[in-house]
Amino acid sequence: MLASIGLIALAMLVAPPLANKLDQRAGWLLALAPLTAFIHFLLQMPTVAGGGVITSTLAWVPTLGVELAFRLDGLSLLFALLITGIGTLIVLYAGAYLSDHHHLGRFYAYLLGFMAAMLGLVLADDLIAMFVFWELTSVTSFLLIAFQHDKAESRRAALQALLITGGGGLALLAGLILLGNVGGSWQFSGLSSEAIADHALYPAILVLVLIGAFTKSAQLPFHLWLPNAMAAPTPVSAYLHSATMVKAGVYLLARLNPALGGSTSWGTILITVGAATALVGAVLAIRQTDLKRVLAYTTVTVLGQLTMLLGTNTHYGLQAFAIYLVAHAFYKAALFMAVGSIDHATGTRQIALLGGLIRHMPLTGFAVALAAFSNAGLPPFFGFIAKEFKYAGLIELGLAGWVTTAVMILTNALLLTAAGLVFVRAFLGREGRYPHPPHEVSLPMWIGPMLLAVGGFVFGAFNNLAEVWLIDAAVQAVSRGTVPVSLYLWGGFTPALLASLLTVALGVFFYLQRTRLRRRLSLWRVLWRVSGDMIWDRLLKRVFAFATRVADRFQHGSLRQHISALVLAIAGFALIGLFASTGDDLAWPEVTSPINLAAVLGCLLAVSGAAAAAVMPGRVALVATLGASGLGLALFFLAARAPDVAITQLMVETLTVIFLALVLRRLPPTRLVGSRKPSAKRFHAVVAIVIGSVVAAMMLMTVSQPLPGDIARWYLDNSLPGGHGANVVNVILVDFRALDTLGEILVVGLAGLAAAGLLASGKPGRGAAEGSSDFGSVLLRQGILPLSALLALVSLMLLWRGHNLPGGGFIGGLVAACAAVLLALAFGTTRARALLRLPPVAVLAVGLGISAFAGVVGLLHGEPFLTGNWIFPAGLPLGTPLLFDIGVFLTVLGAVLHMLLRLLEREA
């Protein structure tokens, strides 16, 4: 399962360069990733259909009990097949639909990233892992909806979808945390329904989870984002509205039905909200004139019905849920792709301009006919079985079920009318008024709708196939007990059949009277005057106005005032904590080492440098005094027996001084800023003394407390036998806590890239070829050559010895950067780049890749990511931690040089 997600994620990474080389043909290669995953899940069908469950677990945050736990049961298998199967067709379709778009590769990457996130969501058994994938779907769907970002409509729709689903995600996170604590497990499969139902927090859990699910699946009153998402390209609409994002909330409700579905409140809320959403969506669909928006609102309707069916918790209702889930995915993906083909072939989606397309687009028309019949719920299609079971499930509820059935009859009649608009109005009848002559679309654009539409017919006519291999296992995964599953086309003359006949008759009547029906609906001006979009726009306007007032009050432009307010707030909260502490917390820390003259000198130098920086007026003097303060800290660290930290501090200060000198000498002279009033200066002095005193008190209180456990002793005892290194600090960085270090060097790399882009503006300067004029002395230049070579050798020595003696990749990278910068200053960046052989960005990328690969080696050996693996040629320990440290070395070197060399190559 993890391999399937990883394969699609890998396809996402290679999509942009592949599309740049092959254009739309890249779709055929990229579609192999979801197709392979689809075949993999197909092969698991016999096990799952037989009642088995396939699990896979990978430790993620073991100390917190968070795992990448995946579970393949009937429900997750059904969703996984829809996601990968329809996803394969969508990738092919997108290549033809967007063949002339200059960002096709980017679109492929967004689409495959969304596919991987959605697949992880439905397979995840761990609550936290599921939430991570949940949020990834929100982010990637934002990118997909905003793909045509040059259009204001797309930007607005993407932001609206992100804010609504993201806000619901925050509520869901709170609900999942409560659910994990109350339910006795952080995995869906381990939740205790009895413990949850009897707990006082059950109402809070229910409300929070439902908010998250309702926002994701566009239930009232959160439905407005889904139709507006039509601003996305048609492949996005076809995928989001058939098998993926909009069904994520429905999936979550189905997954939690065994744990939360035993209460009356669960059923009442789902049936009420679902039925209301379905009716509103159907009414709004009939009022649309754009085929794509008609389909969007019918999606809202179906999502409401799926939510309602889960609330019934009856035998027929749960079977109808699983059947309708598949039927809707088939016909809605087919219809969306077909509507995109119509737009592509004719230049319009307006219903009034269409007609007679069957003569020009016979293949697309045949697919639309089959899909529309399933949408309308006509036999022998799978949609008919779903409608029959839906009515039977509602009737099982008694009086409330009959009332809901009446609402659903009206709703489904309107859905049949919408299906008529898509097929009968667009493909039959007289010739339409097309913007340009229509034509049949290419194979990748009609093969998807055809396969899905035929699938809806096959599953209906031969429903035992769906029953045995898909529906039965899915229903058992959703239900709270064993449910007998038996699909049929003909169940005799039943109330459900009568309701179906009434639906068809009413739907045909509505279609024939569609013009009058729309006119009657338009008379309800009071309802249409108040729309969700209008409320949303006014709400955002109020929020932005409030934010503006707050910003105007606090963003006054004075850095000193900002810092003063921040410092006093920190000091205030810290003092509250100090005063609230017990007497034991304020004990003077135990002396662990005698007073050291070097440490005292270092402290004095650091304090003197900081004090001088506070009064020095010039920029260069300010840099020098801050550098002196940093050197004092390096001396203190050295005296405190922390040579690794001392060397790092020394190299950072050296490069910082060089960097600031290069930047500040290019800035124009400026007058002294800040108030010259004695009262203001005294206030600033008080602020500085207060924060210094408070921080000192907090540090004294912190070091006086005993640490829980003895982690320091564990590191000392395990550094050599477990990490094969005597330098405990380096072993921690590249082995025990290597994941932290990987995150840190990633930040270093991103910071270097960002800083280079911000600072290296302007035209290339002479320093790029000749070096700085400040290094014009022949003796100085000739002396720099051996010094740079010596520094380069020292950097390699520090890298090699770092596992057993002071040093390491980070320190070595800084020393090597100093050597290269000296060469660049003396002889120009051209020579420095020539010696480096690779661009600094490439060095950075190679470093990150090596560090990541060092972690993958552990996975290949069946161990957690970044676990150290060792070999001992001739008794010499060589392991992945050393490989990881080489990656750190190259990352630091590439990031620093990319920033400084780019800065040297520009002039203000």
Coordinates of N, CA and C in Angstrom, one line a residue, residues 32-115:
L32 N 0.8 5.1 -16.1 CA 1.2 3.8 -15.7 C 1.3 3.7 -14.2
A33 N 1.6 4.8 -13.5 CA 1.7 4.8 -12.0 C 0.4 4.5 -11.4
P34 N -0.7 5.3 -11.6 CA -2.0 4.9 -11.0 C -2.5 3.6 -11.6
L35 N -2.2 3.2 -12.9 CA -2.6 2.0 -13.4 C -2.0 0.8 -12.7
T36 N -0.7 0.9 -12.4 CA 0.0 -0.1 -11.6 C -0.7 -0.3 -10.2
A37 N -0.9 0.8 -9.6 CA -1.6 0.8 -8.3 C -3.0 0.2 -8.4
F38 N -3.7 0.5 -9.4 CA -5.0 -0.1 -9.7 C -5.0 -1.6 -9.8
I39 N -4.0 -2.1 -10.6 CA -3.8 -3.5 -10.7 C -3.5 -4.2 -9.4
H40 N -2.6 -3.5 -8.6 CA -2.2 -4.0 -7.3 C -3.5 -4.2 -6.4
F41 N -4.3 -3.2 -6.4 CA -5.5 -3.3 -5.6 C -6.5 -4.4 -6.1
L42 N -6.6 -4.5 -7.5 CA -7.4 -5.6 -8.0 C -7.0 -6.9 -7.6
L43 N -5.7 -7.1 -7.4 CA -5.1 -8.4 -7.0 C -5.5 -8.7 -5.5
Q44 N -5.8 -7.7 -4.8 CA -6.1 -7.9 -3.4 C -7.6 -8.2 -3.2
M45 N -8.4 -8.1 -4.3 CA -9.9 -8.3 -4.2 C -10.3 -9.6 -3.6
P46 N -9.7 -10.7 -4.1 CA -10.1 -12.0 -3.5 C -9.9 -12.1 -2.0
T47 N -8.8 -11.6 -1.5 CA -8.6 -11.6 0.0 C -9.6 -10.8 0.7
V48 N -9.9 -9.5 0.3 CA -10.8 -8.6 0.9 C -12.2 -9.1 0.8
A49 N -12.6 -9.6 -0.4 CA -14.0 -10.1 -0.6 C -14.3 -11.3 0.2
G50 N -13.2 -12.0 0.6 CA -13.4 -13.2 1.4 C -13.5 -12.9 2.9
G51 N -13.5 -11.6 3.2 CA -13.6 -11.2 4.6 C -12.2 -10.9 5.3
G52 N -11.2 -10.9 4.5 CA -9.8 -10.6 5.0 C -9.5 -9.1 5.1
V53 N -8.5 -8.8 5.9 CA -8.1 -7.4 6.0 C -6.6 -7.4 5.8
I54 N -6.0 -6.5 5.0 CA -4.6 -6.4 4.8 C -4.1 -5.2 5.5
T55 N -3.0 -5.4 6.3 CA -2.5 -4.2 7.1 C -1.0 -4.1 6.8
S56 N -0.6 -2.8 7.0 CA 0.9 -2.5 6.8 C 1.2 -1.4 7.7
T57 N 2.3 -1.5 8.5 CA 2.6 -0.5 9.5 C 4.1 -0.1 9.3
L58 N 4.3 1.2 9.4 CA 5.6 1.8 9.4 C 5.7 2.8 10.5
A59 N 6.7 2.7 11.5 CA 6.8 3.6 12.6 C 7.1 5.0 12.1
W60 N 6.4 6.0 12.6 CA 6.5 7.4 12.2 C 7.1 8.2 13.4
V61 N 6.3 8.3 14.4 CA 6.7 9.0 15.6 C 6.5 8.0 16.8
P62 N 7.4 7.0 16.9 CA 7.1 5.9 17.9 C 6.8 6.4 19.3
T63 N 7.6 7.4 19.7 CA 7.4 7.8 21.1 C 6.0 8.4 21.4
L64 N 5.3 8.9 20.4 CA 4.0 9.4 20.5 C 2.9 8.4 20.1
G65 N 3.4 7.2 19.7 CA 2.5 6.2 19.2 C 1.9 6.5 17.8
V66 N 2.5 7.4 17.0 CA 2.0 7.7 15.7 C 2.7 6.8 14.7
E67 N 1.9 6.1 13.9 CA 2.4 5.2 12.9 C 1.8 5.5 11.5
L68 N 2.5 5.2 10.5 CA 1.9 5.1 9.2 C 1.3 3.8 9.0
A69 N 0.1 3.6 9.7 CA -0.6 2.3 9.7 C -1.6 2.4 8.6
F70 N -1.5 1.4 7.7 CA -2.5 1.3 6.5 C -3.3 0.1 6.7
R71 N -4.6 0.1 6.3 CA -5.5 -1.0 6.4 C -6.4 -1.0 5.2
L72 N -6.4 -2.2 4.6 CA -7.2 -2.4 3.3 C -8.3 -3.3 3.7
D73 N -9.5 -2.8 3.9 CA -10.7 -3.6 4.0 C -11.7 -3.2 2.9
G74 N -12.9 -3.6 3.0 CA -13.8 -3.5 1.9 C -14.0 -2.0 1.5
L75 N -14.1 -1.1 2.5 CA -14.4 0.3 2.2 C -13.2 0.9 1.6
S76 N -12.0 0.8 2.2 CA -10.8 1.4 1.6 C -10.4 0.8 0.3
L77 N -10.7 -0.5 0.0 CA -10.4 -1.1 -1.3 C -11.3 -0.5 -2.3
L78 N -12.6 -0.3 -2.0 CA -13.5 0.3 -2.9 C -13.1 1.7 -3.3
F79 N -12.7 2.6 -2.4 CA -12.2 3.9 -2.7 C -10.9 3.9 -3.4
A80 N -10.0 3.0 -3.0 CA -8.7 2.9 -3.7 C -8.8 2.5 -5.2
L81 N -9.7 1.6 -5.5 CA -10.0 1.3 -6.9 C -10.5 2.4 -7.6
L82 N -11.5 3.2 -7.0 CA -12.0 4.3 -7.7 C -11.0 5.4 -7.9
I83 N -10.1 5.7 -6.9 CA -9.1 6.7 -7.0 C -8.1 6.4 -8.1
T84 N -7.6 5.2 -8.1 CA -6.6 4.8 -9.1 C -7.1 4.5 -10.4
G85 N -8.3 3.9 -10.5 CA -8.9 3.5 -11.8 C -9.3 4.8 -12.6
I86 N -10.1 5.6 -11.9 CA -10.6 6.8 -12.6 C -9.4 7.8 -12.7
G87 N -8.5 7.7 -11.8 CA -7.3 8.6 -11.9 C -6.5 8.3 -13.1
T88 N -6.4 7.0 -13.5 CA -5.6 6.6 -14.7 C -6.3 7.3 -15.9
L89 N -7.6 7.2 -16.0 CA -8.3 7.8 -17.2 C -8.2 9.3 -17.2
I90 N -8.2 9.9 -16.0 CA -8.2 11.4 -15.9 C -6.8 11.8 -16.4
V91 N -5.7 11.1 -16.1 CA -4.4 11.5 -16.5 C -4.3 11.5 -18.0
L92 N -4.9 10.4 -18.6 CA -4.9 10.4 -20.1 C -5.7 11.5 -20.7
Y93 N -6.9 11.7 -20.1 CA -7.8 12.8 -20.6 C -7.1 14.1 -20.5
A94 N -6.4 14.4 -19.4 CA -5.8 15.7 -19.2 C -4.8 16.0 -20.2
G95 N -4.0 15.0 -20.6 CA -3.0 15.2 -21.6 C -3.6 15.7 -23.0
A96 N -4.7 15.2 -23.3 CA -5.4 15.7 -24.6 C -6.1 17.0 -24.4
Y97 N -6.8 17.1 -23.2 CA -7.6 18.3 -23.0 C -6.7 19.6 -22.8
L98 N -5.5 19.4 -22.2 CA -4.6 20.6 -22.0 C -3.4 20.5 -22.8
S99 N -3.5 19.8 -24.0 CA -2.3 19.6 -24.8 C -1.5 20.8 -25.2
D100 N -2.2 21.9 -25.3 CA -1.5 23.2 -25.8 C -1.2 24.1 -24.6
H101 N -1.4 23.6 -23.3 CA -1.1 24.5 -22.2 C 0.4 24.4 -21.8
H102 N 1.0 25.6 -21.6 CA 2.4 25.6 -21.4 C 2.8 25.1 -20.0
H103 N 1.8 24.9 -19.1 CA 2.1 24.4 -17.8 C 1.5 23.0 -17.6
L104 N 1.5 22.2 -18.6 CA 0.9 20.8 -18.6 C 1.7 20.0 -17.5
G105 N 3.0 20.1 -17.5 CA 3.8 19.3 -16.5 C 3.4 19.7 -15.1
R106 N 3.2 20.9 -14.8 CA 2.8 21.4 -13.5 C 1.4 20.8 -13.2
F107 N 0.5 20.8 -14.1 CA -0.8 20.2 -13.8 C -0.7 18.8 -13.5
Y108 N 0.1 18.0 -14.3 CA 0.3 16.6 -14.0 C 0.8 16.4 -12.5
A109 N 1.7 17.2 -12.1 CA 2.3 17.1 -10.8 C 1.2 17.4 -9.7
Y110 N 0.5 18.4 -9.9 CA -0.6 18.7 -9.0 C -1.6 17.6 -8.9
L111 N -2.0 17.0 -10.1 CA -3.0 16.0 -10.1 C -2.5 14.7 -9.5
L112 N -1.3 14.3 -9.7 CA -0.7 13.1 -9.2 C -0.5 13.3 -7.7
G113 N -0.1 14.5 -7.3 CA 0.1 14.7 -5.8 C -1.2 14.6 -5.1
F114 N -2.3 15.2 -5.7 CA -3.6 15.0 -5.1 C -4.0 13.6 -5.0
M115 N -3.7 12.8 -6.1 CA -4.1 11.4 -6.1 C -3.4 10.6 -5.0

